[in-house]
PDB file of C-alpha atoms in Angstrom:
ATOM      1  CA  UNK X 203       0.000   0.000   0.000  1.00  0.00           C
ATOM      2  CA  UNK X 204       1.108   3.164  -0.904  1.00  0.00           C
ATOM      3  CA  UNK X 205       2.210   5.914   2.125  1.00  0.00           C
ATOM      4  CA  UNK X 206      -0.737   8.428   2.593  1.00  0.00           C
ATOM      5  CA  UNK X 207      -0.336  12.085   2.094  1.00  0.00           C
ATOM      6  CA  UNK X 208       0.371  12.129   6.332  1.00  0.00           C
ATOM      7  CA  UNK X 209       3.087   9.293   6.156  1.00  0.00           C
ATOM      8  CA  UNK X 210       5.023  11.598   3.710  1.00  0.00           C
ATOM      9  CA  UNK X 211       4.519  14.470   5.886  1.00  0.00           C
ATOM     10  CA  UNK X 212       7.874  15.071   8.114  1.00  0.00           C
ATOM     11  CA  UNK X 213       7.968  15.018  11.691  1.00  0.00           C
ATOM     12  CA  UNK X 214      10.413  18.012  11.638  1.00  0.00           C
ATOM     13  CA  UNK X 215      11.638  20.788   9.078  1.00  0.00           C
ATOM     14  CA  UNK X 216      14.856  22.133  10.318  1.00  0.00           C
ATOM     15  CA  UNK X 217      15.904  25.822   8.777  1.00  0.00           C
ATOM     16  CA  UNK X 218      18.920  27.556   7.807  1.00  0.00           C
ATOM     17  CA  UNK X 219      18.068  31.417   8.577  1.00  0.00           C
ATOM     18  CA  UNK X 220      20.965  33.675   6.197  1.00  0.00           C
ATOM     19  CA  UNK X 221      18.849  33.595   3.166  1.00  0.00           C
ATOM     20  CA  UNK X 222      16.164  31.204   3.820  1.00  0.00           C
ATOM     21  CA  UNK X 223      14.222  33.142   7.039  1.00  0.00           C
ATOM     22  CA  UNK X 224      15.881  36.386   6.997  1.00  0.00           C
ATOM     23  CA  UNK X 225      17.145  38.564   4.102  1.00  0.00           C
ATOM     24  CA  UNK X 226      20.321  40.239   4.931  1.00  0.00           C
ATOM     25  CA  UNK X 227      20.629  41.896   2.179  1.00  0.00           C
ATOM     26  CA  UNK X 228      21.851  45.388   2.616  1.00  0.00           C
ATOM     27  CA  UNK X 229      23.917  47.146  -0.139  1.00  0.00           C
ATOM     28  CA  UNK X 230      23.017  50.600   0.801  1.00  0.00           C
ATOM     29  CA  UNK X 231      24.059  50.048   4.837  1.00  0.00           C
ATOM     30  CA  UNK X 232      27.232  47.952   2.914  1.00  0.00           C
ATOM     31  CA  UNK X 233      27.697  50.880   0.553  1.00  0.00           C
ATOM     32  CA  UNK X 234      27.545  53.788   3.640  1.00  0.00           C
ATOM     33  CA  UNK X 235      29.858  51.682   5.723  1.00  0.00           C
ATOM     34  CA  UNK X 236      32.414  51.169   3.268  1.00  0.00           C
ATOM     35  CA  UNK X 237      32.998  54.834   2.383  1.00  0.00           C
ATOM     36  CA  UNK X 238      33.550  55.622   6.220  1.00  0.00           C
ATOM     37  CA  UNK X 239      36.360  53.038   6.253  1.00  0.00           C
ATOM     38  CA  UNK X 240      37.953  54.572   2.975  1.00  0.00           C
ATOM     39  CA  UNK X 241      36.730  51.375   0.609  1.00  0.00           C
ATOM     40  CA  UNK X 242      34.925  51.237  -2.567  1.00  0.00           C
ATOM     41  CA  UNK X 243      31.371  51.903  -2.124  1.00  0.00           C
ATOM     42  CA  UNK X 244      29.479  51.254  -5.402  1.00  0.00           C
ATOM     43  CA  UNK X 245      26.563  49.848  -3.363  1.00  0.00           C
ATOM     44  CA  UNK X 246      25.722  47.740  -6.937  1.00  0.00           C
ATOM     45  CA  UNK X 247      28.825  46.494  -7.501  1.00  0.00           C
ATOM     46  CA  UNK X 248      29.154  45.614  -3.946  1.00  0.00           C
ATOM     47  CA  UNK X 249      25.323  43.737  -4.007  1.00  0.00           C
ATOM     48  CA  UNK X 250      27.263  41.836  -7.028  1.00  0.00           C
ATOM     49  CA  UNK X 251      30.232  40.672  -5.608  1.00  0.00           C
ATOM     50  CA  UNK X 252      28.502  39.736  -2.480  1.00  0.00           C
ATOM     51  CA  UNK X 253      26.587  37.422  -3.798  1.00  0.00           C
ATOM     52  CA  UNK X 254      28.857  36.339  -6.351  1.00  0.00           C
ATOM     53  CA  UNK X 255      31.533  35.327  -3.282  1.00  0.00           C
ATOM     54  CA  UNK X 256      28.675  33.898  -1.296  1.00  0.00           C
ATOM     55  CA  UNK X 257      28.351  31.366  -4.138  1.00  0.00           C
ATOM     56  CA  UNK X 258      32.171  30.719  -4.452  1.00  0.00           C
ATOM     57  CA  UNK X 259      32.168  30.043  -0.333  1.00  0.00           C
ATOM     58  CA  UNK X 260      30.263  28.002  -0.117  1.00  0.00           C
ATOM     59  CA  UNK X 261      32.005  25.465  -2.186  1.00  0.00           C
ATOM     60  CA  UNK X 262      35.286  26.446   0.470  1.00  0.00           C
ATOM     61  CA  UNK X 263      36.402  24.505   3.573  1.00  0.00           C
ATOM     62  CA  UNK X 264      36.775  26.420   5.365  1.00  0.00           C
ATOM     63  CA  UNK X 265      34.823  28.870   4.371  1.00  0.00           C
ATOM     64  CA  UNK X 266      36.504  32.667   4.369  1.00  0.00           C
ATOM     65  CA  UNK X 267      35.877  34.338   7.574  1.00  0.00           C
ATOM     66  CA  UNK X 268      34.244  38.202   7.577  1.00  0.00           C
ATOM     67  CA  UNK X 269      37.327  39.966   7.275  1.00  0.00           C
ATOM     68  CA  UNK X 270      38.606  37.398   4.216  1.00  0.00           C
ATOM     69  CA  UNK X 271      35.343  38.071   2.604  1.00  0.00           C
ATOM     70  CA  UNK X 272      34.754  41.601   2.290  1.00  0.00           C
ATOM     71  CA  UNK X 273      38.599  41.847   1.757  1.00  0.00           C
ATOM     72  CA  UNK X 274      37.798  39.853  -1.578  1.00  0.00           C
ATOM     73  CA  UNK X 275      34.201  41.800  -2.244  1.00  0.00           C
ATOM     74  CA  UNK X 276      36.550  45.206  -2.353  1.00  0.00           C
ATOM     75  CA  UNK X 277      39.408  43.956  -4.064  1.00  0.00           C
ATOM     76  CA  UNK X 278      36.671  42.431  -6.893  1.00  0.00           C
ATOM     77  CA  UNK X 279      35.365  46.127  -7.378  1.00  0.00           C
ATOM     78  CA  UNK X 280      38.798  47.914  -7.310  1.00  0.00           C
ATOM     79  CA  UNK X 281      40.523  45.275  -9.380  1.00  0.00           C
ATOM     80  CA  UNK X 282      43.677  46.199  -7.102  1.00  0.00           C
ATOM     81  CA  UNK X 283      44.358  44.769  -3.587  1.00  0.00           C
ATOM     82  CA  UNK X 284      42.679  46.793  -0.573  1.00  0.00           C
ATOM     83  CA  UNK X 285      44.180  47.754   2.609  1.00  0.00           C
ATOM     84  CA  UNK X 286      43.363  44.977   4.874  1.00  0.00           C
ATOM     85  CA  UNK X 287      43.454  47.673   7.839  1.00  0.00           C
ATOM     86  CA  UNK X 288      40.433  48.990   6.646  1.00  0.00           C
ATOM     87  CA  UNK X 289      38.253  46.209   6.553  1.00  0.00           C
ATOM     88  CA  UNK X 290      38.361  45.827  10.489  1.00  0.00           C
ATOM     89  CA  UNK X 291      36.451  49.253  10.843  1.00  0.00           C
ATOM     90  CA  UNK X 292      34.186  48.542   8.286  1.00  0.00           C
ATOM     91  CA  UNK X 293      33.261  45.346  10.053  1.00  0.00           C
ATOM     92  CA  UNK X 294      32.303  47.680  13.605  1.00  0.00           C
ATOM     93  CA  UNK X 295      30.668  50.187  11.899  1.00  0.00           C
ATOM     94  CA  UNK X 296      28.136  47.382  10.245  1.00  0.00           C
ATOM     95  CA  UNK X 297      27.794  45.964  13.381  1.00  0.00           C
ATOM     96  CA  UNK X 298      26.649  49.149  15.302  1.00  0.00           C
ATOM     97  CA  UNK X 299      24.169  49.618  15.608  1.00  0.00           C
ATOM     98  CA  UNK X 300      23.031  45.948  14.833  1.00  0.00           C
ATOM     99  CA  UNK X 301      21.103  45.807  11.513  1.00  0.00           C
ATOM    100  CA  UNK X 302      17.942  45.425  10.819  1.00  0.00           C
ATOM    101  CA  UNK X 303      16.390  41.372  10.564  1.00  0.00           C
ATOM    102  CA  UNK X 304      14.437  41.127   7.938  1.00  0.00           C
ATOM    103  CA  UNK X 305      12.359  37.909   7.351  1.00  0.00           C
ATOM    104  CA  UNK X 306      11.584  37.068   3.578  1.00  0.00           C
ATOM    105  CA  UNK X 307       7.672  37.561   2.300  1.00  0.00           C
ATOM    106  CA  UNK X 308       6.707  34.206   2.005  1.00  0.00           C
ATOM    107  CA  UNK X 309       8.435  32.930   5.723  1.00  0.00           C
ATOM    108  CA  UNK X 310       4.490  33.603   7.490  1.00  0.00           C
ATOM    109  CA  UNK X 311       2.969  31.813   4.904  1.00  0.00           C
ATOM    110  CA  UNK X 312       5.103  29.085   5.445  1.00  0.00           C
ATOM    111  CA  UNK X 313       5.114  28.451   9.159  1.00  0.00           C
ATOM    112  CA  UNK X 314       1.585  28.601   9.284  1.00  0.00           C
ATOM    113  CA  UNK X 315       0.702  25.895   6.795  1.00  0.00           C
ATOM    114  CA  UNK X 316       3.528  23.520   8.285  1.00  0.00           C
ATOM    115  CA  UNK X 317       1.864  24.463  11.624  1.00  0.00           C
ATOM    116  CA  UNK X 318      -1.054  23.299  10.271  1.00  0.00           C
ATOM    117  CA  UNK X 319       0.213  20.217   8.917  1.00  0.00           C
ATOM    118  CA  UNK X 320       1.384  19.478  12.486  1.00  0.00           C
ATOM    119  CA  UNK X 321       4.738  19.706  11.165  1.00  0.00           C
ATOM    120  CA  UNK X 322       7.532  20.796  14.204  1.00  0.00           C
ATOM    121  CA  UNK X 323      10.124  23.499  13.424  1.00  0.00           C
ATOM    122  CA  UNK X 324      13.151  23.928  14.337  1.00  0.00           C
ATOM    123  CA  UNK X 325      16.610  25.726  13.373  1.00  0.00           C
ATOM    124  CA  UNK X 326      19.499  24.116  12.166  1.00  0.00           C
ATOM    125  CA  UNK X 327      21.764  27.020  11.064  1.00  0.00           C
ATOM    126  CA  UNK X 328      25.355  27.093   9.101  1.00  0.00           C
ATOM    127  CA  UNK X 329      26.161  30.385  11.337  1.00  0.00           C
ATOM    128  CA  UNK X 330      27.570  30.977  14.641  1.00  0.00           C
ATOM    129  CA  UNK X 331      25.089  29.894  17.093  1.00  0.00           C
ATOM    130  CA  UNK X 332      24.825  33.422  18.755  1.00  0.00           C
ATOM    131  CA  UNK X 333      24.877  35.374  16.336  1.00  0.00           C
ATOM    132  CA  UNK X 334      21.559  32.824  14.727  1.00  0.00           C
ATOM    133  CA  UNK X 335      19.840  33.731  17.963  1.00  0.00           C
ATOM    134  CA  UNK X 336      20.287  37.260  17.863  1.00  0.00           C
ATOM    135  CA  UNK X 337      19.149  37.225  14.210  1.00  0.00           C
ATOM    136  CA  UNK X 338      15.611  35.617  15.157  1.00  0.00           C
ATOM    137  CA  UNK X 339      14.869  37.486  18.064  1.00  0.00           C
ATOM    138  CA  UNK X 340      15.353  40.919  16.299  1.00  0.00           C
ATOM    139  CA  UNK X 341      13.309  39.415  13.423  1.00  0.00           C
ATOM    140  CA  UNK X 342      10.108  38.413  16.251  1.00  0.00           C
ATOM    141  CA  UNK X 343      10.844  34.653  14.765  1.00  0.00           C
ATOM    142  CA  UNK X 344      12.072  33.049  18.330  1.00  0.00           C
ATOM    143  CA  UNK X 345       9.054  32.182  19.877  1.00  0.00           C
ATOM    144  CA  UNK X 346       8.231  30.101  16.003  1.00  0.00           C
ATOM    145  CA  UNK X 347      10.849  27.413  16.704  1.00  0.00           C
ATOM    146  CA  UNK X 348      10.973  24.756  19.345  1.00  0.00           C
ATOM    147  CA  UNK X 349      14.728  25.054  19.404  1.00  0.00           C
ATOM    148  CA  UNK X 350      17.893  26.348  17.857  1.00  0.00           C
ATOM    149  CA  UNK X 351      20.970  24.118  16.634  1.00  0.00           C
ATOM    150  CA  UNK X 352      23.640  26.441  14.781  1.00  0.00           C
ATOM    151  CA  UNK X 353      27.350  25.470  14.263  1.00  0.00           C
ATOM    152  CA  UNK X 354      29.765  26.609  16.515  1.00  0.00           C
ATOM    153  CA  UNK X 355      32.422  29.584  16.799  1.00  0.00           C
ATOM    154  CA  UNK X 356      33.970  27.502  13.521  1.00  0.00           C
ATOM    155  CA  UNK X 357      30.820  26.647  11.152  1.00  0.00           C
ATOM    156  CA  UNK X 358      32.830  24.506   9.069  1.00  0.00           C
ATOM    157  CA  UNK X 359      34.909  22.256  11.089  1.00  0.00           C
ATOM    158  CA  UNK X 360      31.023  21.569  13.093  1.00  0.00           C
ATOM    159  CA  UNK X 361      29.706  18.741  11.405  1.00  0.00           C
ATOM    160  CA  UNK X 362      27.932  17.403  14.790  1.00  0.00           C
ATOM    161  CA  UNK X 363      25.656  20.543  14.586  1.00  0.00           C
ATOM    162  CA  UNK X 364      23.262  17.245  12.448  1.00  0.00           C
ATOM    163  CA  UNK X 365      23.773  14.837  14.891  1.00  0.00           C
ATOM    164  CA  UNK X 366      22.792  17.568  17.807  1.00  0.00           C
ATOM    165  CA  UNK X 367      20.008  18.262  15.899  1.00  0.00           C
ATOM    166  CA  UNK X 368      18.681  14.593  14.893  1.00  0.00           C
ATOM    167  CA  UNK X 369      19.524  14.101  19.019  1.00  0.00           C
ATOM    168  CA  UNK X 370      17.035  16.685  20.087  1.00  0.00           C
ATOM    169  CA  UNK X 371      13.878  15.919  17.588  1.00  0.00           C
ATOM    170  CA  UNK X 372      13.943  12.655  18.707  1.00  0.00           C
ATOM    171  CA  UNK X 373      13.095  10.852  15.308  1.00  0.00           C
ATOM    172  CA  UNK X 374      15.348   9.277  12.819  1.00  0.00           C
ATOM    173  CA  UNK X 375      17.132  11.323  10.331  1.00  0.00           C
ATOM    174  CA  UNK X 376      15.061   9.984   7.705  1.00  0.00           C
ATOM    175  CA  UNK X 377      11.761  11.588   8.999  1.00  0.00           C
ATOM    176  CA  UNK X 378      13.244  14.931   9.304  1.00  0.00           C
ATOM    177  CA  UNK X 379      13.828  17.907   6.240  1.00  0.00           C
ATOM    178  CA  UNK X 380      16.112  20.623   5.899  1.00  0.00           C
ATOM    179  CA  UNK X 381      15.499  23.822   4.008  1.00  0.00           C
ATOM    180  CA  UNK X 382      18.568  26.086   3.669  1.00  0.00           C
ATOM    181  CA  UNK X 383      19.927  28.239   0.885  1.00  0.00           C
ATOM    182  CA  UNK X 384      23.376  26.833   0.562  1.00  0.00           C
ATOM    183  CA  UNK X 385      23.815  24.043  -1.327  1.00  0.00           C
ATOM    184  CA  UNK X 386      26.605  22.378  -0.461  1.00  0.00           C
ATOM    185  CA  UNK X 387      27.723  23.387   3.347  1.00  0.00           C
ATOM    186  CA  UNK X 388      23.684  23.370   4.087  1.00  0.00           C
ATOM    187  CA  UNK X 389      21.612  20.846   1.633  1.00  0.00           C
ATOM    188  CA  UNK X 390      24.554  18.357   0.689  1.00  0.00           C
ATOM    189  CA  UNK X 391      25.767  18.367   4.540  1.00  0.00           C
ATOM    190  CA  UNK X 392      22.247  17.270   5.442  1.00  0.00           C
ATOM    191  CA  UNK X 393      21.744  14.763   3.023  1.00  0.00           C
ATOM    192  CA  UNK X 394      25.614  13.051   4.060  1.00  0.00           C
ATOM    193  CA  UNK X 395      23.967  13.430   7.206  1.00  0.00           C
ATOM    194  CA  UNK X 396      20.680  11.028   6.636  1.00  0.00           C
ATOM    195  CA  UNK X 397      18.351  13.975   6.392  1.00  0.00           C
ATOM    196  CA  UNK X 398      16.296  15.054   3.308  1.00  0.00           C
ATOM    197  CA  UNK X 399      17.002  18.192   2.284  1.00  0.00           C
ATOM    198  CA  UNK X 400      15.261  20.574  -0.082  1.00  0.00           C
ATOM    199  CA  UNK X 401      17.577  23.640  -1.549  1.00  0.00           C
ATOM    200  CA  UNK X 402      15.415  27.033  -1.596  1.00  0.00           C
ATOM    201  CA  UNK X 403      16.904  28.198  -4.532  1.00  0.00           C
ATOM    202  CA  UNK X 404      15.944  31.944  -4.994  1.00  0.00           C
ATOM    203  CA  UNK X 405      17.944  32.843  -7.568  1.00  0.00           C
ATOM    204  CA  UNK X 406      15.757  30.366  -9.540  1.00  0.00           C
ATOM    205  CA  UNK X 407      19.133  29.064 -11.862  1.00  0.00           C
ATOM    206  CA  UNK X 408      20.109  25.824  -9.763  1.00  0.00           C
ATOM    207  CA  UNK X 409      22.404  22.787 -10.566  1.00  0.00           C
ATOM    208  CA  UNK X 410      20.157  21.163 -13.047  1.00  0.00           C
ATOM    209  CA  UNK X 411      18.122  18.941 -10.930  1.00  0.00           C
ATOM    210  CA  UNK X 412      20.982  17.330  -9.429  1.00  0.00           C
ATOM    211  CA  UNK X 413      19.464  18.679  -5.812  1.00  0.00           C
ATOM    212  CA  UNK X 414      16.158  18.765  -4.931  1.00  0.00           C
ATOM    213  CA  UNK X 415      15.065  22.680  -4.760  1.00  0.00           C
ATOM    214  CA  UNK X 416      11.719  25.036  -4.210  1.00  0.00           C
ATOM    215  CA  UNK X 417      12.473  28.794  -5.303  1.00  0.00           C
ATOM    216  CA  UNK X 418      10.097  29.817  -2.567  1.00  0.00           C
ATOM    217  CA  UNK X 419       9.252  28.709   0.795  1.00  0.00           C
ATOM    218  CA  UNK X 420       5.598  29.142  -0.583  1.00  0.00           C
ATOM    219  CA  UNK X 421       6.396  25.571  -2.658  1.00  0.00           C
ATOM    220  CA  UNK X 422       7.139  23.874   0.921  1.00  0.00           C
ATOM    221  CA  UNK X 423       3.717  22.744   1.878  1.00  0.00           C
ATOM    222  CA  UNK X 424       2.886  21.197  -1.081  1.00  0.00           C
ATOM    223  CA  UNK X 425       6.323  20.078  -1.812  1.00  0.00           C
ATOM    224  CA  UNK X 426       6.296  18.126   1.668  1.00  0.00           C
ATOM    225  CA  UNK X 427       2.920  17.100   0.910  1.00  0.00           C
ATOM    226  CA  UNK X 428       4.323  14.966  -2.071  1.00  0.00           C
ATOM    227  CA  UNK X 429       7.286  13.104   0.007  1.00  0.00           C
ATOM    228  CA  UNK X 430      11.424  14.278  -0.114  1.00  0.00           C
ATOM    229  CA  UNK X 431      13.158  11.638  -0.015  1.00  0.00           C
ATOM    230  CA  UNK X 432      16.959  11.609   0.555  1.00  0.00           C
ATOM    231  CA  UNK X 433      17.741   9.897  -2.347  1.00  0.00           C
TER     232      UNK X 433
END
């Protein structure tokens, strides 16, 4: 007999939050910032190199840390090295004060329907875990999740944050799914991990099927509704 819409259903969905709950997404605050620290401050070019390096990254083990990034985002729109001295103020003067946490449109939508499909949330981030929590709480998201799993001070060398996770849903791997915008430290890491994973792909130009991907988190529902299966 074939598994009922409910069987397919997942006990859990486990989110990333950078680009997948919360859009952080800021070229003009980027653009502002980097003219007070003496650094290119096209806020265009800078939206295109951000992304453009956020894409290279995540392909990287480890991945570059803040000060490596933005080093490379300015040294893509000069064509000419930076001075690394320069990036360290840049960095404080983004940070304070915090910015804004913006969720994406379509993250209510979601969490309501998988609420109603008595599907349990949780957050299973790539980021630092503090910085995750801080994130959410500025974005009134906190109180949507029964708990928080994010990688350590070192994302990349914290594999275990899957095994936490799988530990504290209490069901196998197999009946959980992760939605995260990276597709290789977030939706291949699941899937080596046991756990289904679905890539929300906004961009909407993926890797040719070879990952299973939405381009909204309005597709969820009715993507869970139909089964993801890990392989």
């Amino acid at each position: 007999m074939p598994p009922s819409r409910r069987d397919r259903l997942p006990d859990w969905v486990l989110f990333d939050v950078e680009g997948t709950l919360l859009d952080g997404r800021d070229p003009l605050r980027w653009a502002e910032s980097a003219a007070a620290a003496g650094l290119p401050s096209d806020p265009e070019a800078i939206a295109h190199f951000v992304e453009e390096l956020e894409a290279a990254g995540d392909r990287e083990e480890p991945p570059p840390g803040p000060e490596e990034f933005w080093r490379r985002v300015f040294e893509r729109i000069a064509a000419a090295p930076v001075d690394p001295a320069r990036i360290p103020p840049f960095l404080a003067r983004l940070a304070s004060p915090p910015p804004p946490a913006r969720a994406f449109s379509d993250v209510a939508h979601a969490l309501r329907e998988l609420r109603r499909q008595r599907i349990r949330l949780a957050i299973l981030a790539t980021d630092e875990a503090g910085a995750v929590a801080a994130r959410l709480h500025r974005a009134g998201l906190s109180d949507r999740f029964e708990f928080v799993e994010a990688a350590g001070a070192a994302p990349a060398a914290d594999p275990g944050r899957f095994a936490r996770a799988v530990a504290r849903a209490e069901s196998p791997p197999e009946r959980l799914v992760y939605v995260g915008a990276l597709p290789h430290r977030g939706v291949r890491a699941a899937r080596a991990a046991g756990i289904p994973a679905l890539w929300l792909n906004r961009r909407g130009t993926g890797l040719g099927g070879e990952l299973p991907e939405i381009v909204s988190l309005r597709e969820l529902p009715e993507t869970l509704r139909a089964g993801v299966r890990l392989k």
